[in-house]
One Martini backbone bead per residue (centre of mass of N, CA, C, O) as a GRO file, in nm:
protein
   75
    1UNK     BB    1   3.962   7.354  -2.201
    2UNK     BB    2   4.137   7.469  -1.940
    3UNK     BB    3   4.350   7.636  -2.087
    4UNK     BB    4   4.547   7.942  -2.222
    5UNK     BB    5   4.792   8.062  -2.368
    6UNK     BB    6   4.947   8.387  -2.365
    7UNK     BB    7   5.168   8.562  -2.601
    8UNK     BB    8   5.313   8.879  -2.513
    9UNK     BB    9   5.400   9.240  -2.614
   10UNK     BB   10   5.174   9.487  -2.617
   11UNK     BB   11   5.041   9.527  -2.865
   12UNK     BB   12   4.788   9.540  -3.089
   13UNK     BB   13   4.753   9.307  -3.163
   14UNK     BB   14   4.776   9.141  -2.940
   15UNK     BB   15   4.503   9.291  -2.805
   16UNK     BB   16   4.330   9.126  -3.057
   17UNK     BB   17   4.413   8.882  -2.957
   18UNK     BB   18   4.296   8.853  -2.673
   19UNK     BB   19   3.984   8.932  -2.730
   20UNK     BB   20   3.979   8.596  -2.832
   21UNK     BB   21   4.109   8.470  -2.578
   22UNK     BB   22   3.868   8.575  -2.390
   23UNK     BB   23   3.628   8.452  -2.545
   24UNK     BB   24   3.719   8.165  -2.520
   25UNK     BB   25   3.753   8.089  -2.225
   26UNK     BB   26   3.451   8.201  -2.152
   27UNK     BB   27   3.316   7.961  -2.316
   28UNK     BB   28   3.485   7.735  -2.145
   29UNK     BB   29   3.602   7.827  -1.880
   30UNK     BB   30   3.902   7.909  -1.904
   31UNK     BB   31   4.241   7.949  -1.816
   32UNK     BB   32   4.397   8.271  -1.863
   33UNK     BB   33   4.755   8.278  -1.950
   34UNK     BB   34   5.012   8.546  -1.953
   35UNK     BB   35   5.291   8.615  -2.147
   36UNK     BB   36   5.608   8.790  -2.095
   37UNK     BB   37   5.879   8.801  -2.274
   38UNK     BB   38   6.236   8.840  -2.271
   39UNK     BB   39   6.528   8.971  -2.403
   40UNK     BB   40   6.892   9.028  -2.309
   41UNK     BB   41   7.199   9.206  -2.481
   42UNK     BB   42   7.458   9.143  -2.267
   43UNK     BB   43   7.645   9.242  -2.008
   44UNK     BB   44   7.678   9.097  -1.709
   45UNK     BB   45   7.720   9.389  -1.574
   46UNK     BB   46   7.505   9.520  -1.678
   47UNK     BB   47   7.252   9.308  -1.614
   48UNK     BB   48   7.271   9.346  -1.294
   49UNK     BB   49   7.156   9.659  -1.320
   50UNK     BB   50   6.933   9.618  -1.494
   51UNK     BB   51   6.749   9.369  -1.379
   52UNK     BB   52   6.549   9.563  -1.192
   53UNK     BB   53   6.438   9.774  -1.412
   54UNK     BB   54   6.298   9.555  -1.625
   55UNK     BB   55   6.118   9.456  -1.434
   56UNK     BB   56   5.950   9.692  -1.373
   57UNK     BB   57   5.858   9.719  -1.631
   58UNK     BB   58   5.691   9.506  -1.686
   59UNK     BB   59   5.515   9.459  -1.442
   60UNK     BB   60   5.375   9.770  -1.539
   61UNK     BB   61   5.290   9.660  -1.822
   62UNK     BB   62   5.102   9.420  -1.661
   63UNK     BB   63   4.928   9.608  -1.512
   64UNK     BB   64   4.792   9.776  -1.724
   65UNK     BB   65   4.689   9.581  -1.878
   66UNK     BB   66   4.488   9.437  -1.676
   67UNK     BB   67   4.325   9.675  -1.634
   68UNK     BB   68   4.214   9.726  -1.917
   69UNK     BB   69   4.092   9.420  -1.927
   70UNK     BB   70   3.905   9.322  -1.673
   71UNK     BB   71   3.613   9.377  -1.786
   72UNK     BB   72   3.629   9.096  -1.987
   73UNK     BB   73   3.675   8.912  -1.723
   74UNK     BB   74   3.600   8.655  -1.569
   75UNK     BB   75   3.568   8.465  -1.246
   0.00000   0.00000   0.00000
């Protein structure tokens, strides 16, 4: 196994499905990737006004996230 897709929403199940997907990778030595999508259903004008805050919301969410579990990956 090379890769590991891991899908996830940030929530407590996530969270103990990656330390699954963690302990896979590193037996395995595979690169464990991270995804994290999002629906918006809105109008055109407001998802314009909207979409930089969005995203940096994400991306402070996937950053939060990725300090708490740094210490269980390998490099």
């Amino acid at each position: 196994m090379k890769k590991i897709l891991f899908p996830t929403d940030f929530s407590k199940t996530a969270q103990n499905a990656l330390a699954y997907a963690i302990d896979l990778a590193n037996r395995f030595g595979s690169q464990l990737l991270l995804l994290h999508a999002y629906e918006i259903r809105t109008t055109a004008s407001t998802l314009i006004k909207m979409e930089s805050y969005i995203q940096d919301d994400a991306e402070r969410d996937m950053a939060q996230w990725l300090q708490q579990i740094s210490p269980q990956l390998k490099n």
